[in-house]
């Protein structure tokens, strides 16, 4: 105890401290980016974080305070405790939304506010209970998530003693202690570091008794320490600095605590450093500092503070770009998801992006509409797309069909389903896309017995594709090619989106749920929201079965002749309709809205607004309307009669529909309906009074 009360030597110099340096792991910025996009949005409130440091373990290299992915509060990994190489210390992150806000931050006020917290912890005794509070830090930052660049600046707030502490003596611990003392201190330090309860406690008391036995205690045990018979009492701390001429930065606030709480004028401090995981007395330092006590402790004011980290000797922030170090595919994924996540910041906070990223879409047709739909699906974050098409890329296609280039036309032309997949992966390497070259069997197109096996194989393959996907887009050129997919979607109760083009008009619609699903699933739904009747499909308004529309067609009828602006409009609306269904709590069972629906339709249930059944538009009139059509009991594709017949007869049903044009009409009652309509006549009453006739 006498060592702490002796008068300092007259030959003293101002005690100088080696600055603490920062290090930020790339994982921290990745985790922070996710936190910013997924949770924080534009909220710029201070974020509590945890930094990690350890005592110096190399004679020529200092340790840094490090930020890791688990430094953030929402990290899946819990903050490390009991790790000898990671002493956790509290910090605060101030992230701004713009680079201008970053530049305008009042750095001195922020530093002072954090230093005041440390001073309050000292005065209240909180720093004795949790000594890591003495190493508190702060970070200001701006994250440019479009470019994956980050600007940041660390501060390690240190209380400035006035007048400053004087250095009386500083030497290696091996020279200060006797050999017996050094051995005992080393053993006590190793025991302290080996215990999971104390290994990450960076400030402690070291007492050495007259018989050279060393003991290490927590700061909160100061009072108990006073009763010990100690020959030397030192204030120890984990020193990240390697210099033999200066103690590390954590000593600054430590001295402020010692002077304020215990009124020492002379302090012996122990800069603990180690080598290969064990205490190193030749690398560790022992020093004596002289402190000037305030004349009146009751008038002690909050000291000034310093601590902004220098960047290459200058007061300036640091910056890092992760774009070059990131895997290009991963970078593309993050960039493509950025716009969707930004939607949730202000406009659509309830948007469920997980539903979109997990949905599997089947595109039947890879032509003008198929290309537009695929591109828009990608924009919504949908990553799993399968194309079905049997055509090849023709010379006339690339200017209208955005997934193809001139190279796809050379020679005999690439299959569209194959070329579309290749194009998607060139646009976005993370796409999970596949192409199936296959013709869709159609009613009204009879086949020979030799073709039956192949056609039925295509039917089975199409069924498997529809059942393995969540949503199906009907984008083929002919009406009859949409019949079998409509039937299979109704049978499997899959979301079906239909888009069709005229010369200057378009129609986009969603099919209702399958007929047999109502008794199984809708009993648990609110029928006031769903409506008791199913929404119709593409064929529900027809009074004739789909027939051959391809035979005996002129050139302009063989090609899809439409105004070029139609496909982008219809394709976009088709995707928006799907997204609306996916975001609606009732999904495929959602009722059909129109533009005059009260309260904007489903805005109380779906974040995207109304969810119509049909959208019909005309470019020549620049008009668009929403329509509602209920399912027909005589529909040749989705009625319960047709679906039940398909389930019962299977392949024989399909062959009948393909080979006999009137089969579906006979089955559904349309034949009888047409007969009744043709035999219906109006009997005009003739009363024989020609004088009352009126000339029109």
PDB file of C-alpha atoms in Angstrom, residues 198-424:
ATOM      1  CA  UNK A 198     -13.119 -13.952 -15.833  1.00  0.00           C
ATOM      2  CA  UNK A 199     -11.239 -14.463 -19.098  1.00  0.00           C
ATOM      3  CA  UNK A 200     -13.099 -11.600 -20.799  1.00  0.00           C
ATOM      4  CA  UNK A 201     -13.058  -9.205 -17.805  1.00  0.00           C
ATOM      5  CA  UNK A 202     -10.556  -6.565 -18.970  1.00  0.00           C
ATOM      6  CA  UNK A 203      -9.981  -4.562 -15.737  1.00  0.00           C
ATOM      7  CA  UNK A 204      -8.898  -6.080 -12.418  1.00  0.00           C
ATOM      8  CA  UNK A 205      -6.868  -5.622  -9.228  1.00  0.00           C
ATOM      9  CA  UNK A 206      -3.493  -7.318  -8.660  1.00  0.00           C
ATOM     10  CA  UNK A 207      -2.179  -7.578  -5.106  1.00  0.00           C
ATOM     11  CA  UNK A 208       1.167  -9.081  -4.193  1.00  0.00           C
ATOM     12  CA  UNK A 209       1.700 -10.024  -0.557  1.00  0.00           C
ATOM     13  CA  UNK A 210       4.959  -9.738   1.329  1.00  0.00           C
ATOM     14  CA  UNK A 211       5.571 -13.448   0.735  1.00  0.00           C
ATOM     15  CA  UNK A 212       5.422 -12.802  -3.074  1.00  0.00           C
ATOM     16  CA  UNK A 213       2.012 -14.418  -3.534  1.00  0.00           C
ATOM     17  CA  UNK A 214      -0.167 -12.700  -6.160  1.00  0.00           C
ATOM     18  CA  UNK A 215      -3.972 -12.484  -6.104  1.00  0.00           C
ATOM     19  CA  UNK A 216      -6.310 -11.058  -8.769  1.00  0.00           C
ATOM     20  CA  UNK A 217      -9.733  -9.637  -7.905  1.00  0.00           C
ATOM     21  CA  UNK A 218     -12.607  -7.822  -9.581  1.00  0.00           C
ATOM     22  CA  UNK A 219     -12.777  -4.037  -9.243  1.00  0.00           C
ATOM     23  CA  UNK A 220     -15.973  -4.358  -7.247  1.00  0.00           C
ATOM     24  CA  UNK A 221     -13.966  -6.231  -4.587  1.00  0.00           C
ATOM     25  CA  UNK A 222     -11.901  -3.116  -3.837  1.00  0.00           C
ATOM     26  CA  UNK A 223     -13.195  -2.778  -0.277  1.00  0.00           C
ATOM     27  CA  UNK A 224     -12.407  -6.401   0.545  1.00  0.00           C
ATOM     28  CA  UNK A 225      -8.962  -5.928  -0.889  1.00  0.00           C
ATOM     29  CA  UNK A 226      -8.154  -3.255   1.665  1.00  0.00           C
ATOM     30  CA  UNK A 227      -7.980  -5.776   4.490  1.00  0.00           C
ATOM     31  CA  UNK A 228      -5.308  -7.879   2.761  1.00  0.00           C
ATOM     32  CA  UNK A 229      -1.681  -7.866   3.761  1.00  0.00           C
ATOM     33  CA  UNK A 230      -0.313  -6.782   0.393  1.00  0.00           C
ATOM     34  CA  UNK A 231       3.098  -5.466  -0.342  1.00  0.00           C
ATOM     35  CA  UNK A 232       2.129  -4.180  -3.800  1.00  0.00           C
ATOM     36  CA  UNK A 233      -1.220  -3.190  -5.252  1.00  0.00           C
ATOM     37  CA  UNK A 234      -1.550  -2.677  -8.991  1.00  0.00           C
ATOM     38  CA  UNK A 235      -4.461  -1.760 -11.222  1.00  0.00           C
ATOM     39  CA  UNK A 236      -4.366  -4.251 -14.065  1.00  0.00           C
ATOM     40  CA  UNK A 237      -6.031  -4.129 -17.477  1.00  0.00           C
ATOM     41  CA  UNK A 238      -5.848  -5.961 -20.777  1.00  0.00           C
ATOM     42  CA  UNK A 239      -3.557  -3.817 -22.870  1.00  0.00           C
ATOM     43  CA  UNK A 240      -4.031  -4.142 -26.651  1.00  0.00           C
ATOM     44  CA  UNK A 241      -0.873  -2.076 -27.303  1.00  0.00           C
ATOM     45  CA  UNK A 242       2.500  -3.670 -28.063  1.00  0.00           C
ATOM     46  CA  UNK A 243       4.694  -0.610 -27.434  1.00  0.00           C
ATOM     47  CA  UNK A 244       7.171  -0.761 -24.592  1.00  0.00           C
ATOM     48  CA  UNK A 245       7.144   3.034 -24.215  1.00  0.00           C
ATOM     49  CA  UNK A 246       3.407   3.629 -23.790  1.00  0.00           C
ATOM     50  CA  UNK A 247       0.409   2.003 -22.144  1.00  0.00           C
ATOM     51  CA  UNK A 248      -2.702   1.379 -24.215  1.00  0.00           C
ATOM     52  CA  UNK A 249      -5.791   3.577 -24.563  1.00  0.00           C
ATOM     53  CA  UNK A 250      -8.030   1.724 -22.028  1.00  0.00           C
ATOM     54  CA  UNK A 251      -5.861   3.077 -19.190  1.00  0.00           C
ATOM     55  CA  UNK A 252      -7.235   6.606 -19.710  1.00  0.00           C
ATOM     56  CA  UNK A 253     -10.716   5.995 -18.367  1.00  0.00           C
ATOM     57  CA  UNK A 254      -9.291   3.562 -15.835  1.00  0.00           C
ATOM     58  CA  UNK A 255      -7.252   6.369 -14.285  1.00  0.00           C
ATOM     59  CA  UNK A 256     -10.309   8.624 -14.260  1.00  0.00           C
ATOM     60  CA  UNK A 257     -12.167   5.981 -12.257  1.00  0.00           C
ATOM     61  CA  UNK A 258      -9.251   5.467  -9.849  1.00  0.00           C
ATOM     62  CA  UNK A 259      -8.902   9.186  -9.166  1.00  0.00           C
ATOM     63  CA  UNK A 260     -12.646   9.786  -8.809  1.00  0.00           C
ATOM     64  CA  UNK A 261     -13.560   6.721  -6.710  1.00  0.00           C
ATOM     65  CA  UNK A 262     -10.471   6.146  -4.579  1.00  0.00           C
ATOM     66  CA  UNK A 263      -8.598   9.501  -4.561  1.00  0.00           C
ATOM     67  CA  UNK A 264      -5.164   8.103  -5.389  1.00  0.00           C
ATOM     68  CA  UNK A 265      -2.415  10.561  -6.147  1.00  0.00           C
ATOM     69  CA  UNK A 266       0.027   7.854  -7.121  1.00  0.00           C
ATOM     70  CA  UNK A 267      -1.093   4.798  -9.044  1.00  0.00           C
ATOM     71  CA  UNK A 268       0.753   1.668 -10.023  1.00  0.00           C
ATOM     72  CA  UNK A 269      -0.757   0.148 -13.148  1.00  0.00           C
ATOM     73  CA  UNK A 270      -0.169  -3.204 -14.792  1.00  0.00           C
ATOM     74  CA  UNK A 271      -0.432  -3.447 -18.607  1.00  0.00           C
ATOM     75  CA  UNK A 272      -1.205  -7.115 -19.097  1.00  0.00           C
ATOM     76  CA  UNK A 273       0.066  -8.629 -22.331  1.00  0.00           C
ATOM     77  CA  UNK A 274       0.637 -12.231 -23.290  1.00  0.00           C
ATOM     78  CA  UNK A 275       2.378 -14.534 -25.698  1.00  0.00           C
ATOM     79  CA  UNK A 276       0.966 -17.753 -27.130  1.00  0.00           C
ATOM     80  CA  UNK A 277      -1.937 -17.643 -24.725  1.00  0.00           C
ATOM     81  CA  UNK A 278       0.083 -17.198 -21.537  1.00  0.00           C
ATOM     82  CA  UNK A 279       1.090 -14.200 -19.471  1.00  0.00           C
ATOM     83  CA  UNK A 280       4.326 -12.632 -20.693  1.00  0.00           C
ATOM     84  CA  UNK A 281       6.038 -10.588 -18.016  1.00  0.00           C
ATOM     85  CA  UNK A 282       8.703  -9.318 -20.418  1.00  0.00           C
ATOM     86  CA  UNK A 283       6.065  -7.931 -22.761  1.00  0.00           C
ATOM     87  CA  UNK A 284       3.726  -6.694 -20.005  1.00  0.00           C
ATOM     88  CA  UNK A 285       4.471  -3.339 -18.393  1.00  0.00           C
ATOM     89  CA  UNK A 286       4.298  -1.936 -14.901  1.00  0.00           C
ATOM     90  CA  UNK A 287       4.146   1.822 -14.515  1.00  0.00           C
ATOM     91  CA  UNK A 288       3.602   4.513 -11.938  1.00  0.00           C
ATOM     92  CA  UNK A 289       1.395   7.513 -12.674  1.00  0.00           C
ATOM     93  CA  UNK A 290       0.995  10.667 -10.662  1.00  0.00           C
ATOM     94  CA  UNK A 291      -2.508  12.124 -10.450  1.00  0.00           C
ATOM     95  CA  UNK A 292      -3.624  15.551  -9.240  1.00  0.00           C
ATOM     96  CA  UNK A 293      -6.756  15.373  -7.135  1.00  0.00           C
ATOM     97  CA  UNK A 294      -9.411  18.080  -7.445  1.00  0.00           C
ATOM     98  CA  UNK A 295      -9.343  20.670  -4.670  1.00  0.00           C
ATOM     99  CA  UNK A 296     -12.974  19.937  -3.839  1.00  0.00           C
ATOM    100  CA  UNK A 297     -14.281  16.533  -4.850  1.00  0.00           C
ATOM    101  CA  UNK A 298     -17.873  17.748  -4.453  1.00  0.00           C
ATOM    102  CA  UNK A 299     -17.299  20.247  -7.273  1.00  0.00           C
ATOM    103  CA  UNK A 300     -15.792  17.666  -9.637  1.00  0.00           C
ATOM    104  CA  UNK A 301     -17.203  18.280 -13.122  1.00  0.00           C
ATOM    105  CA  UNK A 302     -17.430  16.074 -16.170  1.00  0.00           C
ATOM    106  CA  UNK A 303     -13.985  16.024 -17.789  1.00  0.00           C
ATOM    107  CA  UNK A 304     -13.484  16.911 -21.431  1.00  0.00           C
ATOM    108  CA  UNK A 305     -13.166  14.044 -23.874  1.00  0.00           C
ATOM    109  CA  UNK A 306     -11.107  12.991 -26.883  1.00  0.00           C
ATOM    110  CA  UNK A 307     -11.069   9.852 -28.960  1.00  0.00           C
ATOM    111  CA  UNK A 308     -11.857  10.136 -32.676  1.00  0.00           C
ATOM    112  CA  UNK A 309      -9.728   7.614 -34.539  1.00  0.00           C
ATOM    113  CA  UNK A 310      -7.262   8.995 -37.062  1.00  0.00           C
ATOM    114  CA  UNK A 311      -7.114   7.745 -40.632  1.00  0.00           C
ATOM    115  CA  UNK A 312      -3.478   7.673 -41.768  1.00  0.00           C
ATOM    116  CA  UNK A 313      -2.690  10.477 -39.354  1.00  0.00           C
ATOM    117  CA  UNK A 314      -5.638  12.656 -40.396  1.00  0.00           C
ATOM    118  CA  UNK A 315      -9.033  13.311 -38.857  1.00  0.00           C
ATOM    119  CA  UNK A 316     -11.094  11.664 -41.562  1.00  0.00           C
ATOM    120  CA  UNK A 317     -13.510   8.755 -41.930  1.00  0.00           C
ATOM    121  CA  UNK A 318     -12.611   5.458 -43.497  1.00  0.00           C
ATOM    122  CA  UNK A 319     -14.415   3.709 -46.332  1.00  0.00           C
ATOM    123  CA  UNK A 320     -14.639   0.218 -47.696  1.00  0.00           C
ATOM    124  CA  UNK A 321     -16.206  -1.305 -50.791  1.00  0.00           C
ATOM    125  CA  UNK A 322     -17.272  -4.925 -50.686  1.00  0.00           C
ATOM    126  CA  UNK A 323     -18.306  -5.089 -54.326  1.00  0.00           C
ATOM    127  CA  UNK A 324     -14.913  -6.292 -55.544  1.00  0.00           C
ATOM    128  CA  UNK A 325     -14.546  -8.928 -52.855  1.00  0.00           C
ATOM    129  CA  UNK A 326     -18.051 -10.350 -53.180  1.00  0.00           C
ATOM    130  CA  UNK A 327     -18.959 -13.262 -55.385  1.00  0.00           C
ATOM    131  CA  UNK A 328     -20.579 -11.713 -58.486  1.00  0.00           C
ATOM    132  CA  UNK A 329     -23.636 -13.938 -58.199  1.00  0.00           C
ATOM    133  CA  UNK A 330     -24.137 -13.036 -54.558  1.00  0.00           C
ATOM    134  CA  UNK A 331     -23.705  -9.387 -55.409  1.00  0.00           C
ATOM    135  CA  UNK A 332     -26.320  -9.713 -58.145  1.00  0.00           C
ATOM    136  CA  UNK A 333     -28.772 -11.353 -55.739  1.00  0.00           C
ATOM    137  CA  UNK A 334     -28.348  -8.563 -53.206  1.00  0.00           C
ATOM    138  CA  UNK A 335     -28.707  -5.868 -55.839  1.00  0.00           C
ATOM    139  CA  UNK A 336     -31.813  -7.440 -57.392  1.00  0.00           C
ATOM    140  CA  UNK A 337     -33.497  -7.833 -54.017  1.00  0.00           C
ATOM    141  CA  UNK A 338     -32.692  -4.239 -53.083  1.00  0.00           C
ATOM    142  CA  UNK A 339     -35.682  -2.652 -54.842  1.00  0.00           C
ATOM    143  CA  UNK A 340     -38.124  -5.112 -53.281  1.00  0.00           C
ATOM    144  CA  UNK A 341     -36.757  -4.529 -49.793  1.00  0.00           C
ATOM    145  CA  UNK A 342     -36.882  -0.789 -50.290  1.00  0.00           C
ATOM    146  CA  UNK A 343     -40.611  -1.145 -51.065  1.00  0.00           C
ATOM    147  CA  UNK A 344     -41.095  -2.312 -47.496  1.00  0.00           C
ATOM    148  CA  UNK A 345     -39.433   0.771 -46.006  1.00  0.00           C
ATOM    149  CA  UNK A 346     -42.304   3.136 -46.754  1.00  0.00           C
ATOM    150  CA  UNK A 347     -44.828   1.944 -49.334  1.00  0.00           C
ATOM    151  CA  UNK A 348     -45.507  -1.734 -48.522  1.00  0.00           C
ATOM    152  CA  UNK A 349     -44.301  -2.663 -45.029  1.00  0.00           C
ATOM    153  CA  UNK A 350     -46.543  -5.768 -45.023  1.00  0.00           C
ATOM    154  CA  UNK A 351     -45.198  -7.138 -48.318  1.00  0.00           C
ATOM    155  CA  UNK A 352     -44.225 -10.793 -47.849  1.00  0.00           C
ATOM    156  CA  UNK A 353     -41.044 -11.278 -49.854  1.00  0.00           C
ATOM    157  CA  UNK A 354     -40.534 -14.859 -48.666  1.00  0.00           C
ATOM    158  CA  UNK A 355     -43.678 -15.954 -50.485  1.00  0.00           C
ATOM    159  CA  UNK A 356     -42.388 -14.429 -53.711  1.00  0.00           C
ATOM    160  CA  UNK A 357     -38.892 -15.859 -53.482  1.00  0.00           C
ATOM    161  CA  UNK A 358     -40.181 -19.385 -52.867  1.00  0.00           C
ATOM    162  CA  UNK A 359     -42.930 -19.598 -55.508  1.00  0.00           C
ATOM    163  CA  UNK A 360     -42.412 -21.837 -58.546  1.00  0.00           C
ATOM    164  CA  UNK A 361     -43.872 -20.590 -61.827  1.00  0.00           C
ATOM    165  CA  UNK A 362     -44.650 -22.629 -64.936  1.00  0.00           C
ATOM    166  CA  UNK A 363     -44.848 -20.631 -68.185  1.00  0.00           C
ATOM    167  CA  UNK A 364     -46.704 -22.411 -70.962  1.00  0.00           C
ATOM    168  CA  UNK A 365     -45.448 -20.563 -74.001  1.00  0.00           C
ATOM    169  CA  UNK A 366     -42.102 -18.848 -74.422  1.00  0.00           C
ATOM    170  CA  UNK A 367     -43.082 -16.386 -77.109  1.00  0.00           C
ATOM    171  CA  UNK A 368     -43.853 -12.669 -76.902  1.00  0.00           C
ATOM    172  CA  UNK A 369     -45.953 -12.974 -73.757  1.00  0.00           C
ATOM    173  CA  UNK A 370     -43.737 -15.604 -72.160  1.00  0.00           C
ATOM    174  CA  UNK A 371     -40.663 -13.403 -72.453  1.00  0.00           C
ATOM    175  CA  UNK A 372     -42.428 -10.402 -70.934  1.00  0.00           C
ATOM    176  CA  UNK A 373     -43.898 -12.433 -68.085  1.00  0.00           C
ATOM    177  CA  UNK A 374     -40.534 -14.002 -67.257  1.00  0.00           C
ATOM    178  CA  UNK A 375     -38.769 -10.637 -67.095  1.00  0.00           C
ATOM    179  CA  UNK A 376     -41.446  -9.169 -64.835  1.00  0.00           C
ATOM    180  CA  UNK A 377     -41.396 -12.234 -62.566  1.00  0.00           C
ATOM    181  CA  UNK A 378     -37.673 -11.713 -62.110  1.00  0.00           C
ATOM    182  CA  UNK A 379     -38.320  -8.128 -61.111  1.00  0.00           C
ATOM    183  CA  UNK A 380     -40.614  -9.363 -58.331  1.00  0.00           C
ATOM    184  CA  UNK A 381     -37.884 -11.601 -56.965  1.00  0.00           C
ATOM    185  CA  UNK A 382     -39.294 -14.878 -58.316  1.00  0.00           C
ATOM    186  CA  UNK A 383     -36.340 -17.145 -58.989  1.00  0.00           C
ATOM    187  CA  UNK A 384     -37.863 -20.467 -60.097  1.00  0.00           C
ATOM    188  CA  UNK A 385     -39.284 -20.424 -63.634  1.00  0.00           C
ATOM    189  CA  UNK A 386     -39.949 -23.325 -66.006  1.00  0.00           C
ATOM    190  CA  UNK A 387     -40.702 -22.800 -69.708  1.00  0.00           C
ATOM    191  CA  UNK A 388     -42.740 -25.173 -71.875  1.00  0.00           C
ATOM    192  CA  UNK A 389     -42.629 -24.582 -75.638  1.00  0.00           C
ATOM    193  CA  UNK A 390     -41.945 -26.672 -78.717  1.00  0.00           C
ATOM    194  CA  UNK A 391     -41.148 -23.827 -81.150  1.00  0.00           C
ATOM    195  CA  UNK A 392     -37.781 -22.520 -82.297  1.00  0.00           C
ATOM    196  CA  UNK A 393     -36.511 -18.960 -82.355  1.00  0.00           C
ATOM    197  CA  UNK A 394     -37.239 -17.439 -85.772  1.00  0.00           C
ATOM    198  CA  UNK A 395     -35.588 -14.420 -87.345  1.00  0.00           C
ATOM    199  CA  UNK A 396     -38.644 -12.296 -86.645  1.00  0.00           C
ATOM    200  CA  UNK A 397     -38.675 -13.116 -82.913  1.00  0.00           C
ATOM    201  CA  UNK A 398     -35.783 -11.213 -81.232  1.00  0.00           C
ATOM    202  CA  UNK A 399     -37.161  -7.723 -81.930  1.00  0.00           C
ATOM    203  CA  UNK A 400     -40.451  -8.617 -80.185  1.00  0.00           C
ATOM    204  CA  UNK A 401     -39.411 -11.339 -77.755  1.00  0.00           C
ATOM    205  CA  UNK A 402     -36.969  -9.870 -75.276  1.00  0.00           C
ATOM    206  CA  UNK A 403     -35.179 -13.048 -74.182  1.00  0.00           C
ATOM    207  CA  UNK A 404     -33.784 -13.887 -77.623  1.00  0.00           C
ATOM    208  CA  UNK A 405     -30.944 -12.538 -79.742  1.00  0.00           C
ATOM    209  CA  UNK A 406     -29.847 -12.931 -83.333  1.00  0.00           C
ATOM    210  CA  UNK A 407     -27.485 -15.763 -82.341  1.00  0.00           C
ATOM    211  CA  UNK A 408     -30.492 -17.825 -81.230  1.00  0.00           C
ATOM    212  CA  UNK A 409     -31.882 -17.676 -84.779  1.00  0.00           C
ATOM    213  CA  UNK A 410     -28.767 -18.710 -86.691  1.00  0.00           C
ATOM    214  CA  UNK A 411     -28.965 -22.044 -88.461  1.00  0.00           C
ATOM    215  CA  UNK A 412     -32.162 -23.872 -87.708  1.00  0.00           C
ATOM    216  CA  UNK A 413     -32.783 -21.810 -84.614  1.00  0.00           C
ATOM    217  CA  UNK A 414     -32.573 -22.714 -80.934  1.00  0.00           C
ATOM    218  CA  UNK A 415     -35.587 -24.165 -79.166  1.00  0.00           C
ATOM    219  CA  UNK A 416     -37.323 -21.301 -77.371  1.00  0.00           C
ATOM    220  CA  UNK A 417     -37.610 -23.192 -74.085  1.00  0.00           C
ATOM    221  CA  UNK A 418     -33.848 -23.805 -74.097  1.00  0.00           C
ATOM    222  CA  UNK A 419     -32.832 -20.341 -75.301  1.00  0.00           C
ATOM    223  CA  UNK A 420     -35.101 -18.646 -72.743  1.00  0.00           C
ATOM    224  CA  UNK A 421     -33.446 -20.503 -69.865  1.00  0.00           C
ATOM    225  CA  UNK A 422     -29.998 -19.585 -71.121  1.00  0.00           C
ATOM    226  CA  UNK A 423     -31.030 -15.953 -71.422  1.00  0.00           C
ATOM    227  CA  UNK A 424     -32.463 -15.788 -67.896  1.00  0.00           C
TER     228      UNK A 424
END
